[in-house]
Coordinates of C-alpha atoms in Angstrom, one line a residue:
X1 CA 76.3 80.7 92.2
X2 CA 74.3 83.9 92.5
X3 CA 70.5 83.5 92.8
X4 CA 68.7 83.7 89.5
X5 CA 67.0 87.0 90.1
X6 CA 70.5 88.7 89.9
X7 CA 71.2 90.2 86.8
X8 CA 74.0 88.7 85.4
X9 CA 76.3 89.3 81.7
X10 CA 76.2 93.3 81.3
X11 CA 74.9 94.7 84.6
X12 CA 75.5 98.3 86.0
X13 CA 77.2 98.5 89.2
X14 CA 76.5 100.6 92.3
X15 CA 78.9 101.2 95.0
X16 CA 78.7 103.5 98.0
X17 CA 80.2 104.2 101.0
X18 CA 80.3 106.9 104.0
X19 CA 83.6 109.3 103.8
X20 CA 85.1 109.4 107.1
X21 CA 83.0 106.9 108.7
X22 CA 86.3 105.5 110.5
X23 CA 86.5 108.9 112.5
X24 CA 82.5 109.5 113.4
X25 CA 83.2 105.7 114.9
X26 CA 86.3 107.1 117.0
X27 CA 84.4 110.4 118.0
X28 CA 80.7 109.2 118.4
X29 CA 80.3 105.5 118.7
X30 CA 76.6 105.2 119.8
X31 CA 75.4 108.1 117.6
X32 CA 76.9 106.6 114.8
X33 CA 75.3 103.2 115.7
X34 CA 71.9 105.1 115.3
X35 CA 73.3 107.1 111.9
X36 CA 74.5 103.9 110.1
X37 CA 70.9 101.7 110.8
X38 CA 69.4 104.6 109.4
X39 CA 71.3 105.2 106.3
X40 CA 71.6 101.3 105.7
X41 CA 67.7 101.6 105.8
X42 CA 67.6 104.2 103.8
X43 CA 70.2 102.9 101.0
X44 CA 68.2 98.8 100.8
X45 CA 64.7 101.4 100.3
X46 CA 66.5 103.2 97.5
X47 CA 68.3 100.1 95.7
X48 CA 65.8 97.8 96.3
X49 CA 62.8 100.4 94.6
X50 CA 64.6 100.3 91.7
X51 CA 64.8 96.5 90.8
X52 CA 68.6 96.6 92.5
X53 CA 70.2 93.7 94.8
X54 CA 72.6 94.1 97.5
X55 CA 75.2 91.3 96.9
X56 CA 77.7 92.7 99.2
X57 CA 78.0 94.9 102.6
X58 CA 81.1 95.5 104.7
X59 CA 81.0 98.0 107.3
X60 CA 79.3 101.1 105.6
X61 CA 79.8 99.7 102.1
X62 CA 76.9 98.7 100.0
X63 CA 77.4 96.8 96.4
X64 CA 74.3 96.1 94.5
X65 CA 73.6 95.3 91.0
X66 CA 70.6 96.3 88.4
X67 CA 70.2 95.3 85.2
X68 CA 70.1 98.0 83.2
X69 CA 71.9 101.7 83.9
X70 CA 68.9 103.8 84.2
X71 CA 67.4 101.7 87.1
X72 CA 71.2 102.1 88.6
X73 CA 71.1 105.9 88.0
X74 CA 67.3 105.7 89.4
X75 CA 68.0 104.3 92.8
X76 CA 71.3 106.8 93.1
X77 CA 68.6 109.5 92.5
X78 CA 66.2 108.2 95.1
X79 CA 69.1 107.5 97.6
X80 CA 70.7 111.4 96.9
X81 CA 67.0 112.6 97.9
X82 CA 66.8 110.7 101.1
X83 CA 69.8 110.7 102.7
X84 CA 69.7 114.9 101.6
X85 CA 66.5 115.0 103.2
X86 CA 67.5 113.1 106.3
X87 CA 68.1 115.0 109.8
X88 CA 71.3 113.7 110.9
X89 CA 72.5 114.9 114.0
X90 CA 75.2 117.6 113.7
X91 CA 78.1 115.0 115.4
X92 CA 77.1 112.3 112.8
X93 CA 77.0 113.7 109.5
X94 CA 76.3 110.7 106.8
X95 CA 78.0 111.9 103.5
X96 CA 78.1 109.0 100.9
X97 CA 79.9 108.6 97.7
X98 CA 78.8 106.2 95.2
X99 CA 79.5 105.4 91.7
X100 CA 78.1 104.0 88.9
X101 CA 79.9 101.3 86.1
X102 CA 78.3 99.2 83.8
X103 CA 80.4 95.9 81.9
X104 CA 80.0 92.5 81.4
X105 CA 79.6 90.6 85.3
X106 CA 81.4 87.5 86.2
X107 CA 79.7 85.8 89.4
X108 CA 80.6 82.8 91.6
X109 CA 79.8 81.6 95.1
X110 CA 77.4 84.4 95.5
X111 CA 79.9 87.3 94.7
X112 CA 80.7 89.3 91.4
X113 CA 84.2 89.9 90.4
X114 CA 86.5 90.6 87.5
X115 CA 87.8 93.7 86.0
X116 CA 84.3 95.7 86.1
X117 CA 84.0 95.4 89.8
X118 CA 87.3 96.6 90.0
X119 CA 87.1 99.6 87.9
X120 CA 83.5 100.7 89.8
X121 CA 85.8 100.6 93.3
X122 CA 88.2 102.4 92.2
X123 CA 85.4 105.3 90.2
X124 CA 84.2 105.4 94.1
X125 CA 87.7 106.3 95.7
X126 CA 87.8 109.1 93.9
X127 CA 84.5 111.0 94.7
X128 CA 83.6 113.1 97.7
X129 CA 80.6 112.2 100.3
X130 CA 77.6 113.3 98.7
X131 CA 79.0 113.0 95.4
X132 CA 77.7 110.6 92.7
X133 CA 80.3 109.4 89.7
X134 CA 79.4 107.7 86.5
X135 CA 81.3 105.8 84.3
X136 CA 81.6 106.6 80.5
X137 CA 80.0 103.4 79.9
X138 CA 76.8 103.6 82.1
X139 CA 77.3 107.6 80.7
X140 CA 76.2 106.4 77.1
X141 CA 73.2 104.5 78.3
X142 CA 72.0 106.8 80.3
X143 CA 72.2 109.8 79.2
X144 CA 68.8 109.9 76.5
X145 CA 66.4 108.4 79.8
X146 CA 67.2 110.6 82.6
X147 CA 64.3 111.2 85.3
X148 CA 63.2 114.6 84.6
X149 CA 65.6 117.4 86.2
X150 CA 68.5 115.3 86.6
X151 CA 71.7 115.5 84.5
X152 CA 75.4 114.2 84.1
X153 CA 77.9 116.5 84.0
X154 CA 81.4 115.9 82.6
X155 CA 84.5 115.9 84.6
X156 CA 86.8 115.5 82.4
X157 CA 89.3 112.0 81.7
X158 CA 90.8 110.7 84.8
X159 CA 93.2 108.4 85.9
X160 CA 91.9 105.9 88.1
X161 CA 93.7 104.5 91.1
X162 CA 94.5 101.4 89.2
X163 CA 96.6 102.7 86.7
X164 CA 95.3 101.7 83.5
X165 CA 93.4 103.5 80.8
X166 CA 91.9 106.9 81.8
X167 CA 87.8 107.1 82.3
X168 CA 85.6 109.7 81.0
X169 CA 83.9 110.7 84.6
X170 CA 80.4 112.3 84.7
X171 CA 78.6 113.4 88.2
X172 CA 75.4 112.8 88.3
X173 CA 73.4 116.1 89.2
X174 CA 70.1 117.1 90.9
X175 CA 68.6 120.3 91.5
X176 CA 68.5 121.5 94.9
X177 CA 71.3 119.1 95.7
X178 CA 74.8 120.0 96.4
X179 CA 77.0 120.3 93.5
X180 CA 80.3 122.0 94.1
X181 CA 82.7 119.2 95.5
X182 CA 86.7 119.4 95.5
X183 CA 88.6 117.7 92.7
X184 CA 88.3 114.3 92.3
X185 CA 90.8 112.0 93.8
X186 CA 92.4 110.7 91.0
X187 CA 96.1 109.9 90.1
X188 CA 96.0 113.3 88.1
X189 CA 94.8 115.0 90.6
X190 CA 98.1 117.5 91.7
X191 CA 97.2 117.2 95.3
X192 CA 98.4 113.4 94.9
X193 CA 101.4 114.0 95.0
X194 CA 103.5 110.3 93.2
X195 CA 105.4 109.7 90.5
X196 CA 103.6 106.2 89.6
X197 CA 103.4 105.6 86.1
X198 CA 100.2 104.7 84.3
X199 CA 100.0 101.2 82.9
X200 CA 99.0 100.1 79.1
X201 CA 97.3 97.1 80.2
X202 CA 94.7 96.2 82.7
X203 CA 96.1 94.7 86.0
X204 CA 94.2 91.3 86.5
X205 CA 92.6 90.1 90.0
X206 CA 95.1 90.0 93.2
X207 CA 92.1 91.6 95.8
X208 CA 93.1 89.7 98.2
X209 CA 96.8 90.5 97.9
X210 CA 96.3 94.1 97.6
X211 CA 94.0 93.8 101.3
X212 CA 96.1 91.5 102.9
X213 CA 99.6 94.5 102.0
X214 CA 96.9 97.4 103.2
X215 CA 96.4 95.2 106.7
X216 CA 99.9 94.4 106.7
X217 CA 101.2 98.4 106.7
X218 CA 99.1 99.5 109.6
X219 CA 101.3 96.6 111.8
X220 CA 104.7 97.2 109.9
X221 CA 106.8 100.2 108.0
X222 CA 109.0 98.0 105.5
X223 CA 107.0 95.3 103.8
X224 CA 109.3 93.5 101.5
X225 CA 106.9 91.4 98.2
X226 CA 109.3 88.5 97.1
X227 CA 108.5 85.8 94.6
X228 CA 110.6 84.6 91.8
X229 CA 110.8 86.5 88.4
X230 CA 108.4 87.5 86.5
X231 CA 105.4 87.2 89.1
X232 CA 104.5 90.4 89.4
X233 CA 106.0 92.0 92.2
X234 CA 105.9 95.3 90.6
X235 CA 102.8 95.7 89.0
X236 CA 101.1 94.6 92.5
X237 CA 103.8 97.1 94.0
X238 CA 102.4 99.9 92.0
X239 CA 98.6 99.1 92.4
X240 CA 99.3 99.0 96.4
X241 CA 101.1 102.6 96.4
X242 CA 98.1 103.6 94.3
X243 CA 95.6 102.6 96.4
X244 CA 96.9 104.0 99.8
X245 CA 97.3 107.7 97.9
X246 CA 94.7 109.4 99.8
X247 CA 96.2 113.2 99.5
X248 CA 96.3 113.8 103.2
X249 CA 100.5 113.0 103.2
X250 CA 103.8 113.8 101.0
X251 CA 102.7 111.2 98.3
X252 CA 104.3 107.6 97.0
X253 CA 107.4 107.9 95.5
X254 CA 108.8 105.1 92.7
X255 CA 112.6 104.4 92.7
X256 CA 113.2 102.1 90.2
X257 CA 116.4 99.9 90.7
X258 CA 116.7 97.7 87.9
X259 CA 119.2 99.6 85.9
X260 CA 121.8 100.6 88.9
X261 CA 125.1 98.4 88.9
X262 CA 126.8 100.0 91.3
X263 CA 125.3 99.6 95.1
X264 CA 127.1 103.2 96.0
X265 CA 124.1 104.9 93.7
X266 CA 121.1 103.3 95.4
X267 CA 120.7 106.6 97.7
X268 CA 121.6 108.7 94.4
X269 CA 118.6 107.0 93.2
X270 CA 116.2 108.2 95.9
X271 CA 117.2 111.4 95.9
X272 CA 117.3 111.9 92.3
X273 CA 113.4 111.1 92.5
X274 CA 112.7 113.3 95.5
X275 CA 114.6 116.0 94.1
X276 CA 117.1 116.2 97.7
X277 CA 120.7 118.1 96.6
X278 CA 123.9 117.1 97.7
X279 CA 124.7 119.8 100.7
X280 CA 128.5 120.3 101.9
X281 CA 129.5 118.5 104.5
X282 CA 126.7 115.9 104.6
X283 CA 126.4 112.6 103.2
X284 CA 123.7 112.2 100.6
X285 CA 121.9 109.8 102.9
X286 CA 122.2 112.3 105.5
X287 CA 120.1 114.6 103.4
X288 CA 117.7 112.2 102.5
X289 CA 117.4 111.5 106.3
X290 CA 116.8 115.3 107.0
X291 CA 114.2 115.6 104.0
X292 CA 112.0 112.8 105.8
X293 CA 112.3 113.3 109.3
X294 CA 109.3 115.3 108.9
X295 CA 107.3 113.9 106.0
X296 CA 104.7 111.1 105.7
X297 CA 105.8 109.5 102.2
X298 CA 105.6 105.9 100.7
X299 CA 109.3 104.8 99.2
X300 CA 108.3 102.1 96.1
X301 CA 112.1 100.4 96.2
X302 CA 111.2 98.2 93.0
X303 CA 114.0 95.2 92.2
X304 CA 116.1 95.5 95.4
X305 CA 117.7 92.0 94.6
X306 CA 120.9 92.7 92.8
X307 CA 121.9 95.8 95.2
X308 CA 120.3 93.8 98.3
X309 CA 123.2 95.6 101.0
X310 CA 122.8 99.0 100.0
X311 CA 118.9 99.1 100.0
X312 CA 119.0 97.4 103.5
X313 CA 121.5 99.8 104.6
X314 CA 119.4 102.9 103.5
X315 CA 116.1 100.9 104.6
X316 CA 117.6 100.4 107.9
X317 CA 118.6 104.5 108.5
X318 CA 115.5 105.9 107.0
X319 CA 113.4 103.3 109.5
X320 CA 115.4 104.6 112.2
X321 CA 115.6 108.0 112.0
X322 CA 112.1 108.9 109.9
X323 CA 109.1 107.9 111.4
X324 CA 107.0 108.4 109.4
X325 CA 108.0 107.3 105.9
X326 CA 106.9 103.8 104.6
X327 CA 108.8 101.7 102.2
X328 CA 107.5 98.9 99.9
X329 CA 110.2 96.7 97.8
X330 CA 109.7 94.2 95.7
X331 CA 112.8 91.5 95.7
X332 CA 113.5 88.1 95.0
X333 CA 114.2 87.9 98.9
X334 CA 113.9 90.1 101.5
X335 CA 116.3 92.8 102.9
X336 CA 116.6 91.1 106.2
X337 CA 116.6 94.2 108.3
X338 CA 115.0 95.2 112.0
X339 CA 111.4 95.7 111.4
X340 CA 110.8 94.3 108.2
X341 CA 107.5 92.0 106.9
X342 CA 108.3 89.7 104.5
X343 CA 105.4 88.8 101.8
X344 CA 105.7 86.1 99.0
X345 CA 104.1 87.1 95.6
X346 CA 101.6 83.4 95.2
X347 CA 100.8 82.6 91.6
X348 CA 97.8 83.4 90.2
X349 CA 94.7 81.2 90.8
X350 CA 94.6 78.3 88.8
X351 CA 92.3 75.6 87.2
X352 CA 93.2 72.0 87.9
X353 CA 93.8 70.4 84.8
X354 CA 92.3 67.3 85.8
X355 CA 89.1 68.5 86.2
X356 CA 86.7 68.5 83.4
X357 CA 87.0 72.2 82.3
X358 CA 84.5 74.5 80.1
X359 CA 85.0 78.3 79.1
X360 CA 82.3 79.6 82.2
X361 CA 84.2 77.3 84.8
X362 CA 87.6 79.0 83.4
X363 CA 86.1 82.3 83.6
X364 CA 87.2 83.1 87.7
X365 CA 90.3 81.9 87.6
X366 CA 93.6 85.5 87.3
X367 CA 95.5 83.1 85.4
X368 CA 92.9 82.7 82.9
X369 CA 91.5 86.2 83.3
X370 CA 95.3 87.1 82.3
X371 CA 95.5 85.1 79.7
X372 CA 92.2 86.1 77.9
X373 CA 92.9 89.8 78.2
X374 CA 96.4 89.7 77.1
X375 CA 95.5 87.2 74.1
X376 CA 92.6 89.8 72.6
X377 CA 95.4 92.0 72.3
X378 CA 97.0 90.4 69.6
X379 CA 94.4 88.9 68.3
X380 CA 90.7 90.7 68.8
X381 CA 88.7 87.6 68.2
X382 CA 90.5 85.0 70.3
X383 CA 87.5 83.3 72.5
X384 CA 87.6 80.7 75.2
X385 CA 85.5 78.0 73.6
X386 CA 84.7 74.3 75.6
X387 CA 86.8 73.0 73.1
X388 CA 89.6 74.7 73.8
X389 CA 89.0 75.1 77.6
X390 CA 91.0 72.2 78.3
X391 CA 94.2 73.3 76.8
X392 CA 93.8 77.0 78.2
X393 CA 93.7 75.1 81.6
X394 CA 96.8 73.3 80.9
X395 CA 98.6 76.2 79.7
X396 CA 97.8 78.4 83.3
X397 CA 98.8 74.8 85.1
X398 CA 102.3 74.3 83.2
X399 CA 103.1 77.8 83.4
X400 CA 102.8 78.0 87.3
X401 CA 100.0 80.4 87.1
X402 CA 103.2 83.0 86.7
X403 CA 101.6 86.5 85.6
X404 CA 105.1 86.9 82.8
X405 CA 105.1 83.6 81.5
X406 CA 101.3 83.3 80.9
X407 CA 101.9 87.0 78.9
X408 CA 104.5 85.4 76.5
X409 CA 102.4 82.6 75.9
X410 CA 99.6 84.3 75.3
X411 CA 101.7 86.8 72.8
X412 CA 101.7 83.2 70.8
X413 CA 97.9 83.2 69.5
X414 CA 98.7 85.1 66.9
X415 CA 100.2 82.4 65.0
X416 CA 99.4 79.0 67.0
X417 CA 96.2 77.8 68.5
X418 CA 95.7 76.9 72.5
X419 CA 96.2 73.6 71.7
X420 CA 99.5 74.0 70.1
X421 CA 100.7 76.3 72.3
X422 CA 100.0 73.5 75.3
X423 CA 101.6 71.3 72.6
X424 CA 105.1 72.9 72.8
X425 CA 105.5 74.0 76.2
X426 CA 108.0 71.5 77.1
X427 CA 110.3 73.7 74.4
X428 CA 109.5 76.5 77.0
X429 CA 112.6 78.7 76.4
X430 CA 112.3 78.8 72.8
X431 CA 108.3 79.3 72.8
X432 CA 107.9 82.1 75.6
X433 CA 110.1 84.7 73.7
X434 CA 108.3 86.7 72.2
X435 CA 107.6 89.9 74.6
X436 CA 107.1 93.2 74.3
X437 CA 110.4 95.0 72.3
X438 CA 110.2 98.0 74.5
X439 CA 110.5 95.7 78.2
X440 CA 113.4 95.4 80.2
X441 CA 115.4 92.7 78.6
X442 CA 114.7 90.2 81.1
X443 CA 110.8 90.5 80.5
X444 CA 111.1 89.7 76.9
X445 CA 111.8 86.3 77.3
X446 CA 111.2 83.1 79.7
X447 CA 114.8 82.8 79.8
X448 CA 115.9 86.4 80.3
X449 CA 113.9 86.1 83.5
X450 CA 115.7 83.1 84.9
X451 CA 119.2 84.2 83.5
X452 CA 118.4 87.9 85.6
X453 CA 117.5 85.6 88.9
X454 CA 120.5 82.7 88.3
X455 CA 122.9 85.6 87.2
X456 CA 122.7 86.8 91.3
X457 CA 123.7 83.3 92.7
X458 CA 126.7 82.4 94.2
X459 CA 128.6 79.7 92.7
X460 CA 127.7 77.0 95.5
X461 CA 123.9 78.4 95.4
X462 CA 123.8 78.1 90.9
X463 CA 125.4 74.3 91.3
X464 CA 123.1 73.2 94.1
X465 CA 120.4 74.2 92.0
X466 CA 122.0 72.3 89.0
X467 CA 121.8 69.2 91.3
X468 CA 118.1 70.1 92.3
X469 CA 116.8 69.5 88.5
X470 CA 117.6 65.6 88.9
X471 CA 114.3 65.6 91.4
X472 CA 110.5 64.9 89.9
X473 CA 108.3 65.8 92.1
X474 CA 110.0 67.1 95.0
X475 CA 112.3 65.9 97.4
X476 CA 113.0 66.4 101.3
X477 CA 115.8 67.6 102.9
X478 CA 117.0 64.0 103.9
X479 CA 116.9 63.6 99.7
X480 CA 118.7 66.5 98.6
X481 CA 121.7 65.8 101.2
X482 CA 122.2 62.5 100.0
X483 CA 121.9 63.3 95.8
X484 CA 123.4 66.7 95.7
X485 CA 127.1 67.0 97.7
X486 CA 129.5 67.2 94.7
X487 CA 131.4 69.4 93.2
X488 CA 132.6 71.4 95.7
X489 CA 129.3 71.0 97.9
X490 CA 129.2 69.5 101.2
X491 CA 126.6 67.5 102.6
X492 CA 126.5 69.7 105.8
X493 CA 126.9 72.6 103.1
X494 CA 122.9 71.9 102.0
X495 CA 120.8 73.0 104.8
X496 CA 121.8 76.8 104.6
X497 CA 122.1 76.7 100.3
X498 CA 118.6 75.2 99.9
X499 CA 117.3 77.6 102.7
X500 CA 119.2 80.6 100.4
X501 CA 117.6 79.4 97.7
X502 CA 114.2 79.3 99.2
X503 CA 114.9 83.4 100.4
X504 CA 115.4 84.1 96.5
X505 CA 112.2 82.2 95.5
X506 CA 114.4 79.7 93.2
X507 CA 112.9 76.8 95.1
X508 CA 109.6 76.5 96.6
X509 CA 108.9 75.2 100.6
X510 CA 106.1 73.7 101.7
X511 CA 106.0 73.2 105.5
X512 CA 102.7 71.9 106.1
X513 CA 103.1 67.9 106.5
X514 CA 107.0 68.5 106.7
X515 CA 109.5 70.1 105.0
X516 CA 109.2 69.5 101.2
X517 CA 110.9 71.5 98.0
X518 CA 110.4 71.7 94.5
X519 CA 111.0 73.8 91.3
X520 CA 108.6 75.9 89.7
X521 CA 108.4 73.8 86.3

């Protein structure tokens, strides 16, 4: 837990870092060694004068906490005055961004996290070195107790990078301070160029997935997110094309899949979205190939599974023939091409059930987090109690900590408490149906999701899987080739239909003691 002198329930944020630190390290590496001591000096003085604590550094980052907004906006002043006033040497030119959000803090392990940390790293992305950003929030707080001469100016509603609701963005201004920076770098901004469409809800925790598919693109251009249905390939899909939008290449481009048939329409699909024409005497993949030879685009190929040949094929030409375009699909197994990174979608965090559970141990669990925020959406004073705690933790437990199943059961609160809804969960298919009229079809219900996913098997692959449900608990290899020939199955047939059902995340593997498999329940 954090120490007791950090601020914790509604704390303002601060969060800076140096734009284009990465190239002064490339260019200047002692010099910069020199720079960053200083400015890291300069940025602790600043923070720490106004009652502020550094919980966090990485590299050139600095995320500190205050208790209240105006001793937030204080140290921003105080840091804006001092790094202004510093002589930097002309090769090492320290230009820092920060931003400003205040919200209710959730803390463990000597960290803050939750949906306010998020939304002040994403306000930062979007200024310019030098430039100070406030949040709407830390805006109405503000405002009345400025330090003399200093003011907030409005620039306007913007669409953050993590594509929920739009925030009313101010820039904190100082006379004698620069003032004039470019547009902000937001998903409205027209120099991002994307067709990634904003999102009605919040999107709930995955940090660690989003750095881990950033790491993974520097060592690989096709990186393939698999995980059964309903996990949420796509909305972590999305979030990861909206984070690497940085405006310096031809933009990220979303093809969605989910309603093509026919395979033959995949590269239709594509170009339809990147506006490419049919020319005489080429093939429509041909012109695709000659629109990005040259370009630096990200291709978002969202639900590859049911067309899985023809989105390998086109993956496979565009890889080979256009260097520089990236692709990012989301399928219930990968496209099995040259060059292609594989990454399975995990479940959210979960509570153990088994553990004596109250509403603040809950709090820092994304299953939970998911559940809460999608609950007080149907019904504004749901609250996670200690009574109730228990039962929440079941529910994320049964549910597999799956992001679509946890929705639909928390579209239940309306009409039936935690309790009851933990209480009927082993009528599962008849409970979770109750999503959102306007989703695909196989969102709005438990079932539709596993019809969509069972719908793709062969007929070996759906009776194997038949067989599996006689196992509780697991089985082994060894197990499942002695229950499951029948019916047309083999025993030597086993091997390769489990392994095909593990590809299309329909059965889980764990490897680490031994091969063992199980069902998601």
């Amino acid at each position: 837990m954090l120490s007791r002198e950090y601020p914790t329930g509604t704390v303002t944020f601060l969060f800076t870092d140096i734009e284009g630190s990465t190239k002064l390290w490339e260019s200047h590496p002692g010099r910069m060694r020199e720079a960053l001591a200083r400015h890291d000096t300069l940025m602790r003085e600043a923070i720490e004068s106004s009652s502020g604590h550094v919980f966090r550094t990485q590299g050139d980052a600095f995320c500190a906490t205050f208790s209240t907004a105006l001793d937030a906006v204080s140290a921003v002043l105080a840091a804006l005055v001092a790094l202004a006033s510093e002589p930097w040497p002309e090769a090492t030119p320290i230009r820092v961004r920060m931003a400003v959000h205040t919200g209710v803090a959730e803390s463990r392990d000597g960290d803050y996290f939750g949906s306010c940390v998020n939304r002040v790293a994403r306000l930062l992305t979007a200024g310019h070195g030098g430039q100070a950003l406030v949040s709407q929030t830390t805006f109405d707080l503000a405002r009345d107790v400025l330090p003399s001469g200093a003011w907030l100016q409005g620039m306007g509603d913007h669409q953050l990078k993590d594509l929920g609701r739009p925030e009313s963005v101010y820039q904190l201004v100082l006379p004698g301070l620069p003032s004039d920076f470019p547009p902000l770098r937001t998903l409205n901004n027209p120099e991002l160029k994307h067709n990634l469409p904003g999102q009605l809800t919040s999107f709930i925790g995955r940090e660690s997935e989003l750095t881990e598919i950033a790491s993974l693109f520097a060592k690989t251009r096709l990186l393939t997110l698999t995980g059964s249905g309903g996990c949420g390939k796509t909305r972590l899909a999305l979030q990861a094309a909206a984070d690497m939008l940085d405006g310096s290449g031809d933009g990220a481009w979303l093809i969605e899949l989910a309603p093509i048939a026919d395979p033959n329409l995949v590269p239709q699909a594509v170009a339809d979205v990147l506006e490419v024409k049919d020319q005489q005497g080429k093939t429509l993949t041909q012109s695709l190939v000659e629109r990005l030879r040259r370009q630096h685009v990200l291709l978002v190929l969202d639900n590859c599974e049911h067309v899985l040949g023809a989105c390998a094929s086109l993956a496979d030409t565009l890889l080979r023939n256009c260097p520089q375009t990236l692709i990012l699909a989301t399928s219930q197994e990968g496209l099995n091409v040259i060059g292609e990174t594989t990454y399975r979608v995990p479940s959210l965090s979960l509570p153990d059930p088994k553990r004596t559970q109250t509403a603040d141990s809950l709090s820092h669990y994304e299953s939970v987090r998911l559940f809460i925020d999608r609950a007080v959406q149907v019904q504004t004073d749901f609250v996670v109690t200690n009574e109730n705690a228990p039962a929440l933790a079941s529910v994320c437990h049964r549910l597999d900590g799956i992001p679509l199943a946890i929705e639909l059961a928390a579209a239940r609160i309306r009409s039936l408490s935690l309790e009851d809804i933990d209480g009927k969960l082993h009528e599962r298919f008849r409970l979770l149906s109750r999503g959102a009229r306007t989703a695909v079809p196989r969102h709005q219900t438990l079932r539709g999701a596993i019809d969509w996913s069972y719908d793709l098997l062969s007929e070996q692959e759906g009776r194997l899987l038949s067989h599996l449900s006689v196992f509780t608990g697991g089985w082994t290899l060894e197990a499942a080739e002695d229950v499951c020939p029948g019916g047309g199955i083999r025993e030597s047939d086993v091997l390769d239909l489990l392994a095909s059902l593990v590809d299309k995340s329909l059965v889980q593997s764990e490897t680490r003691a031994g091969s063992r498999y199980h069902l998601l329940e």
